[in-house]
Short mmCIF file of C-alpha atoms in Angstrom, two decimals:
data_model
loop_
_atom_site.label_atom_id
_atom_site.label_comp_id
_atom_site.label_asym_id
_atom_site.label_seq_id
_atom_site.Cartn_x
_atom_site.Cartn_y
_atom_site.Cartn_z
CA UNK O 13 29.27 39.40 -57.65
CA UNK O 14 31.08 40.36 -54.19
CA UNK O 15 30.67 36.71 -53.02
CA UNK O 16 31.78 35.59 -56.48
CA UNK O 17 35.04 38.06 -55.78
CA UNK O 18 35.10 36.51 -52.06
CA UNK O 19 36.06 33.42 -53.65
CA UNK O 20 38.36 34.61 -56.32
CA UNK O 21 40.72 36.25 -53.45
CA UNK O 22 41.01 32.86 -52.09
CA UNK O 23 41.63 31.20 -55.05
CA UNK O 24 44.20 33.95 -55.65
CA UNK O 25 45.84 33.38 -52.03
CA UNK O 26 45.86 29.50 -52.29
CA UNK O 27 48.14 29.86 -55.39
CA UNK O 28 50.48 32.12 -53.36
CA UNK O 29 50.73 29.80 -50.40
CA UNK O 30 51.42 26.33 -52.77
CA UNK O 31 54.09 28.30 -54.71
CA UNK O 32 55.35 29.66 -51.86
CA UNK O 33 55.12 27.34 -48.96
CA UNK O 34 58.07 25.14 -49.84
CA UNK O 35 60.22 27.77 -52.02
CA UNK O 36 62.68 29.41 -49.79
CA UNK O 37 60.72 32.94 -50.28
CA UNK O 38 58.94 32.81 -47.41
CA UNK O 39 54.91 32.01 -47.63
CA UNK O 40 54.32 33.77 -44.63
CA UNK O 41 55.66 37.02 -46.00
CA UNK O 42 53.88 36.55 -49.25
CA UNK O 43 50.57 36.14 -47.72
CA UNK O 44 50.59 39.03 -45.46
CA UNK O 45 51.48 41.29 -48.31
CA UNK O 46 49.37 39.70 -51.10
CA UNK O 47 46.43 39.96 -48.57
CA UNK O 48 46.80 43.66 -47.90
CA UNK O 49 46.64 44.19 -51.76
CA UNK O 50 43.87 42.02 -52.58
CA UNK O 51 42.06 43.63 -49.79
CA UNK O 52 41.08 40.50 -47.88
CA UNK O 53 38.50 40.47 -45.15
CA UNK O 54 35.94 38.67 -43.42
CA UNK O 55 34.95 37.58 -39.56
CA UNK O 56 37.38 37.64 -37.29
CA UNK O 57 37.72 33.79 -36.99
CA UNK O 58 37.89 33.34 -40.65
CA UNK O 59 41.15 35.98 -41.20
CA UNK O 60 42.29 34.46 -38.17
CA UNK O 61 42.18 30.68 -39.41
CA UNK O 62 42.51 31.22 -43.26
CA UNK O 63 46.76 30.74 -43.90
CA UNK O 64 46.94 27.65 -41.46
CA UNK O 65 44.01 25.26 -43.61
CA UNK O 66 45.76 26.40 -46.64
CA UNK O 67 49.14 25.69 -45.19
CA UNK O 68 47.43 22.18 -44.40
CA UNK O 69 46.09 21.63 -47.88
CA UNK O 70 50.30 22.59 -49.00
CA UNK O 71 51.50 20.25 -46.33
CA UNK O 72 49.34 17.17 -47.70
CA UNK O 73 50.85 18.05 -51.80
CA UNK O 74 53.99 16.62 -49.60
CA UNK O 75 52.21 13.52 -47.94
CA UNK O 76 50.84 12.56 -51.59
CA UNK O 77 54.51 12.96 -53.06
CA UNK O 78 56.27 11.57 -50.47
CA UNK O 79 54.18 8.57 -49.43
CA UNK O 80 56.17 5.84 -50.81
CA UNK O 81 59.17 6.78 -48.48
CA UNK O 82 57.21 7.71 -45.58
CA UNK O 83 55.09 3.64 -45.99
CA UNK O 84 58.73 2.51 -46.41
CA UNK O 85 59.80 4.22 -43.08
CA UNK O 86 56.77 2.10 -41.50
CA UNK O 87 56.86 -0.92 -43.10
CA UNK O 88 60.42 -0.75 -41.94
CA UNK O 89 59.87 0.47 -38.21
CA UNK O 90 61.68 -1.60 -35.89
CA UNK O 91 64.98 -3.58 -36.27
CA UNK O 92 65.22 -7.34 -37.63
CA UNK O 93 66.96 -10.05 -36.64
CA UNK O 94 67.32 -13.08 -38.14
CA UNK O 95 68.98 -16.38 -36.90
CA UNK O 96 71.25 -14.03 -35.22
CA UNK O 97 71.95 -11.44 -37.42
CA UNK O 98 70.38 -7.97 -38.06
CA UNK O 99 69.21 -7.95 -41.28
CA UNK O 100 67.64 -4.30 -40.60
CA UNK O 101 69.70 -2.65 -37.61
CA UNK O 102 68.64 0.22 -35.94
CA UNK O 103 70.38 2.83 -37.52
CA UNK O 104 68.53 2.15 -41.09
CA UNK O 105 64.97 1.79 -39.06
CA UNK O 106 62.13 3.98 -39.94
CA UNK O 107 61.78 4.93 -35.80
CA UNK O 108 65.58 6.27 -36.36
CA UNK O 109 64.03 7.95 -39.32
CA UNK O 110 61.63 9.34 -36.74
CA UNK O 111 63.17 9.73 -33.66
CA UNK O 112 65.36 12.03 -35.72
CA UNK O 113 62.91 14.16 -37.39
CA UNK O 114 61.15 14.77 -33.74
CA UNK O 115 64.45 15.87 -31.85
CA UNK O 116 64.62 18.43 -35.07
CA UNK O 117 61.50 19.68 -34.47
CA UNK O 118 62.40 19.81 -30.73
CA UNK O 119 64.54 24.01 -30.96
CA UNK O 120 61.46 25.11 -32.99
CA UNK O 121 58.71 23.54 -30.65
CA UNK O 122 60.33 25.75 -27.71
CA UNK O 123 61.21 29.13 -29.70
CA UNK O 124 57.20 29.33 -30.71
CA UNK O 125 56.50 28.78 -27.50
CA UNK O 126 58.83 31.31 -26.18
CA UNK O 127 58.80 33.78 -29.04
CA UNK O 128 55.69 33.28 -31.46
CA UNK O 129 53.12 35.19 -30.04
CA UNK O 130 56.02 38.46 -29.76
CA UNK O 131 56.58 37.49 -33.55
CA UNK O 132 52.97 37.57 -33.99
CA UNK O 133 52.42 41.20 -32.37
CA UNK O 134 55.42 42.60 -33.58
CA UNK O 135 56.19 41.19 -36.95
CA UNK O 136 53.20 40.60 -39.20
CA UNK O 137 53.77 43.86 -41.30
CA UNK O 138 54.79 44.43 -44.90
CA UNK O 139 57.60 46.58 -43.52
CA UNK O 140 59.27 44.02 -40.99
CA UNK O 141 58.91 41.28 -43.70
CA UNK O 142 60.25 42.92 -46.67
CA UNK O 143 63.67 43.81 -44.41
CA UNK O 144 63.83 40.12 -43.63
CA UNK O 145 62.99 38.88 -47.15
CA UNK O 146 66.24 41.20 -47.95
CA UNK O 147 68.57 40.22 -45.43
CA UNK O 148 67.73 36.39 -45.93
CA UNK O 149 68.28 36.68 -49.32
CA UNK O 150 72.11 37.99 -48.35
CA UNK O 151 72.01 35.29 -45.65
CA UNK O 152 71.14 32.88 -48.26
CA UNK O 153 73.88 34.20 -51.01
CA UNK O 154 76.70 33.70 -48.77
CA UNK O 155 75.53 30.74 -47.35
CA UNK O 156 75.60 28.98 -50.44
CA UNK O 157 78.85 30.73 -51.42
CA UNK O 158 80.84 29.05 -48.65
CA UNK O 159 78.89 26.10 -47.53
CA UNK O 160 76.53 24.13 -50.37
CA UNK O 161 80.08 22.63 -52.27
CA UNK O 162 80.94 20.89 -48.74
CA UNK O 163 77.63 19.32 -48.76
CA UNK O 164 77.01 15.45 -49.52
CA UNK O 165 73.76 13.37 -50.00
CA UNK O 166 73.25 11.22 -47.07
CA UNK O 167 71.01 8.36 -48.63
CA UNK O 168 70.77 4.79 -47.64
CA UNK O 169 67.76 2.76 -47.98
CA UNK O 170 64.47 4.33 -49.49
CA UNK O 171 65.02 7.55 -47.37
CA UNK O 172 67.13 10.01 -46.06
CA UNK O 173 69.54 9.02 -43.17
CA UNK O 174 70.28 12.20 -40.99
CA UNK O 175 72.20 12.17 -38.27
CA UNK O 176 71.45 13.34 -34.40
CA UNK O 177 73.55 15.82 -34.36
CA UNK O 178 72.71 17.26 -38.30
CA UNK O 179 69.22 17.37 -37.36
CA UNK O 180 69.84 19.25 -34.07
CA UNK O 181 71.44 21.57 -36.05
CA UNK O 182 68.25 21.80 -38.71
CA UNK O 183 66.65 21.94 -35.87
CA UNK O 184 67.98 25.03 -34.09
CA UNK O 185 68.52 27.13 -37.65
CA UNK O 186 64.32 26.61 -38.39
CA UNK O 187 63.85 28.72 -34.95
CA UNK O 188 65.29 31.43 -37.54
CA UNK O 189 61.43 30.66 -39.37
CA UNK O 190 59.84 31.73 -36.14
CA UNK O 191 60.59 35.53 -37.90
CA UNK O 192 57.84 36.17 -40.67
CA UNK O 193 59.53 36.56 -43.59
CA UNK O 194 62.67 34.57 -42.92
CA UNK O 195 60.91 31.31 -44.48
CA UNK O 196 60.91 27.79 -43.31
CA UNK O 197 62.17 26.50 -46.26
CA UNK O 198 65.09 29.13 -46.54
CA UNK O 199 66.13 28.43 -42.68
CA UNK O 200 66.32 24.89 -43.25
CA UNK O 201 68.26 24.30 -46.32
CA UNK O 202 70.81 26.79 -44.91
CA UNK O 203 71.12 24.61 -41.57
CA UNK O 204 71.64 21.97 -43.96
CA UNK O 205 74.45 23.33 -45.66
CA UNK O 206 75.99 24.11 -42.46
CA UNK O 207 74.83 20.54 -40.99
CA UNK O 208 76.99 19.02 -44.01
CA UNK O 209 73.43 18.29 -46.22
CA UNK O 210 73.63 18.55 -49.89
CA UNK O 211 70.53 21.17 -51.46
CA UNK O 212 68.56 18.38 -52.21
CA UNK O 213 68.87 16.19 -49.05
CA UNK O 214 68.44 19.59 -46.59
CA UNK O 215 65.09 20.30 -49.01
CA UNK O 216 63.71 16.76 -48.57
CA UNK O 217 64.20 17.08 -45.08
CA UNK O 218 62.59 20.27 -44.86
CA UNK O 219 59.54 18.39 -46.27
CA UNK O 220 59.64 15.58 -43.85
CA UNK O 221 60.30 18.07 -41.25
CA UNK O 222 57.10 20.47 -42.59
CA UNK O 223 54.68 17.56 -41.76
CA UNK O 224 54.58 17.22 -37.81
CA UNK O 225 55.60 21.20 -37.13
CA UNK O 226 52.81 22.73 -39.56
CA UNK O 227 50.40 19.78 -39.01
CA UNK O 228 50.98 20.41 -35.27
CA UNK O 229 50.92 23.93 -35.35
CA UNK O 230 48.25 24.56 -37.39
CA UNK O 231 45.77 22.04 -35.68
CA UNK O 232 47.10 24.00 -32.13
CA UNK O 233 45.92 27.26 -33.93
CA UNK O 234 42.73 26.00 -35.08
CA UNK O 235 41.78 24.82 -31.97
CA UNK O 236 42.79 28.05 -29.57
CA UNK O 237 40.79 29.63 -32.77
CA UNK O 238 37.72 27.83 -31.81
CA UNK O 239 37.58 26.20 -35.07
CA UNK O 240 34.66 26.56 -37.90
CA UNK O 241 31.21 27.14 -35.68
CA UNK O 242 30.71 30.70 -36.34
CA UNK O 243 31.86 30.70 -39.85
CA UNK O 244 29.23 31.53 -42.93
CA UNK O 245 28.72 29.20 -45.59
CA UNK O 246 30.54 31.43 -47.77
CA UNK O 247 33.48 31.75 -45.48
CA UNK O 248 33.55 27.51 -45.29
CA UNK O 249 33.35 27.35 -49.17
CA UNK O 250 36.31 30.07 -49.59
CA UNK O 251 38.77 27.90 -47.07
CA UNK O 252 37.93 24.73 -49.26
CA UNK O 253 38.67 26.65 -52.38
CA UNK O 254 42.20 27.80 -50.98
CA UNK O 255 42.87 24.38 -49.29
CA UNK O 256 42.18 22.65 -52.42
CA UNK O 257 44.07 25.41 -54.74
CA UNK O 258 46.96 25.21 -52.16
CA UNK O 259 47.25 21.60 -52.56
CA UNK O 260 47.45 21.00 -56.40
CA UNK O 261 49.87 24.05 -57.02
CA UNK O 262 51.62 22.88 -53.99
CA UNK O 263 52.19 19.38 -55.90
CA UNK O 264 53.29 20.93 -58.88
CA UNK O 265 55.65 23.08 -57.05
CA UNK O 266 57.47 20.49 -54.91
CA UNK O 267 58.11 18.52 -58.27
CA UNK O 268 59.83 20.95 -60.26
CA UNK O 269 61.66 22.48 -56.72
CA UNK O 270 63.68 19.23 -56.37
CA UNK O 271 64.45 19.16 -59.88
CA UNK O 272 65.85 22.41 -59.79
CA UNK O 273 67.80 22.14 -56.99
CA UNK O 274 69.98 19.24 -58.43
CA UNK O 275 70.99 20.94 -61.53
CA UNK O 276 71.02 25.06 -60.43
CA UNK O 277 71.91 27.36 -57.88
CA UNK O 278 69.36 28.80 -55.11
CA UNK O 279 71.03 32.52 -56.01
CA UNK O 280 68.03 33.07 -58.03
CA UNK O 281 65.83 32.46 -55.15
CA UNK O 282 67.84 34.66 -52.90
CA UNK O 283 67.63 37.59 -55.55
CA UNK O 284 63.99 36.99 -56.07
CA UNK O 285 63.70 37.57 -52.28
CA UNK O 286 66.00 41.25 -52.13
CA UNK O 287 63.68 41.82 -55.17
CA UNK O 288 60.47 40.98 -54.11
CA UNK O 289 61.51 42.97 -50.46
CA UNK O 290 62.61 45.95 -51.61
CA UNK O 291 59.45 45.96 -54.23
CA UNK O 292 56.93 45.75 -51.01
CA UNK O 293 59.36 48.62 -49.39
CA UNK O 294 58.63 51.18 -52.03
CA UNK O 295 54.80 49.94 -51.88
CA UNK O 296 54.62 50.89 -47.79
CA UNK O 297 56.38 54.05 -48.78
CA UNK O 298 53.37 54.81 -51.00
CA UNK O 299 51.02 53.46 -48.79
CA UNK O 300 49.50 50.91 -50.73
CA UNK O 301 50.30 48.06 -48.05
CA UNK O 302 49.90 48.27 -44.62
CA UNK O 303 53.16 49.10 -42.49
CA UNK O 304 51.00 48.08 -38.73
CA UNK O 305 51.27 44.93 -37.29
CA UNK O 306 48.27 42.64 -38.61
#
């Protein structure tokens, strides 16, 4: 029965990350409160490891979805010329595509390194979240107030074209994600808006952008982590039940995000959020989630 209940708090955890991972609500924040209530333990390498395979199995829902455009970006690489004209210039290349996405990830590459592990010390506790969950949620009201009608949809080709300059500017706003509770998703769309991105061009872009940071950062983790050697069977079979969980829900999700976003507001997101944070307040108050640093 307690193994059977092992695997159930997985199962349980890998639905929170694939709803949460690409929602701007912050997955991060979710799973650090949902795990103090569900009372989740185990060795010190499994805790330790658990939320970055999930996060993988959340980041491959986007690979599956996306794949057409990301082949097209490859089967498209390089510029063509032909009998002296470019047929495919540069700027609609998949390495533009590329190049651009890396010099976004480039800000949030050097704020982990500078400021994750005081972010990881500090600011894995229900209390530090839920004030973050709040304020974003403000951040993400007013943001969408003054900035998401100036927006446009830059599209040409079978994927997004972003510019240098917009996805510096993604770029430098998902450092903001380097806070636990501030969400990746949230920091992105926002330096979108402000980047000149319409919703649903700053969410796709988030996506794209989701694949080398938590691919990267998670395989970095893993390894520092030591991996899977000292892990019990049971520990292995509950991090294949949330990968795979986190994956389909993830798929789901992603589907019916986009399709939101291009008929209604992301206020009710933002609300969710001031909800959701003040809710985990009043349960530190009462003590029934942890207010230390995990």
């Amino acid at each position: 029965m307690e193994n059977v209940l092992f695997c159930l708090k997985s199962f349980l955890l890998g639905i929170v990350e694939g709803i949460t991972e690409f929602l701007p609500i912050s997955s991060t924040g979710h799973l650090i409160v949902f795990e103090d209530l569900l009372g989740f333990e185990g060795s010190a390498q499994y805790i330790n490891t658990y939320s970055y395979v999930i996060q993988l199995g959340a980041i491959l829902a986007v690979i599956v979805l996306y794949w057409k455009k990301i082949l097209a970006t490859l089967q498209n690489l390089f510029p063509k010329k032909e009998k002296g004209v470019w047929v495919r210039p540069y700027a609609q290349t998949g390495l533009r595509f590329w190049i651009t996405l890396a010099i976004a990830c480039i800000p949030g590459f050097i704020g982990v390194m500078l400021l994750g592990d005081l972010a990881d010390a500090y600011l894995f506790n229900a209390v530090s979240v839920s004030i973050v969950l709040v304020l974003g949620g403000i951040a993400m009201i007013l943001a969408e107030r003054f900035l998401r009608k100036k927006a446009v949809q830059p599209t040409q080709g079978k994927w997004l074209q972003v510019s240098t300059k917009q996805a510096l500017t993604i770029g430098l706003f998902q450092c903001l994600s380097i806070i636990p509770g501030m969400s990746r998703s949230a920091s992105t769309i926002i330096g979108g808006w402000v980047a000149g991105l319409s919703t649903t061009a700053s969410a796709e872009f988030s996506f794209f952008l989701a694949i080398p940071v938590m691919i990267g950062m998670s395989v970095l983790k893993l390894l520092q982590l030591g991996g899977f050697g000292s892990m019990t069977g049971l520990e292995l079979a509950s991090l294949a039940i949330g990968f795979v969980v986190s994956f389909v829900v993830a798929l789901i999700v992603v589907k019916k995000f986009i399709s939101f976003l291009q008929k209604k507001p992301m206020t009710v997101f933002a609300v969710y959020r001031i909800l959701f944070g003040l809710v985990v307040l009043l349960l530190s108050a009462v003590g029934l989630v942890s207010v230390s640093a995990a």
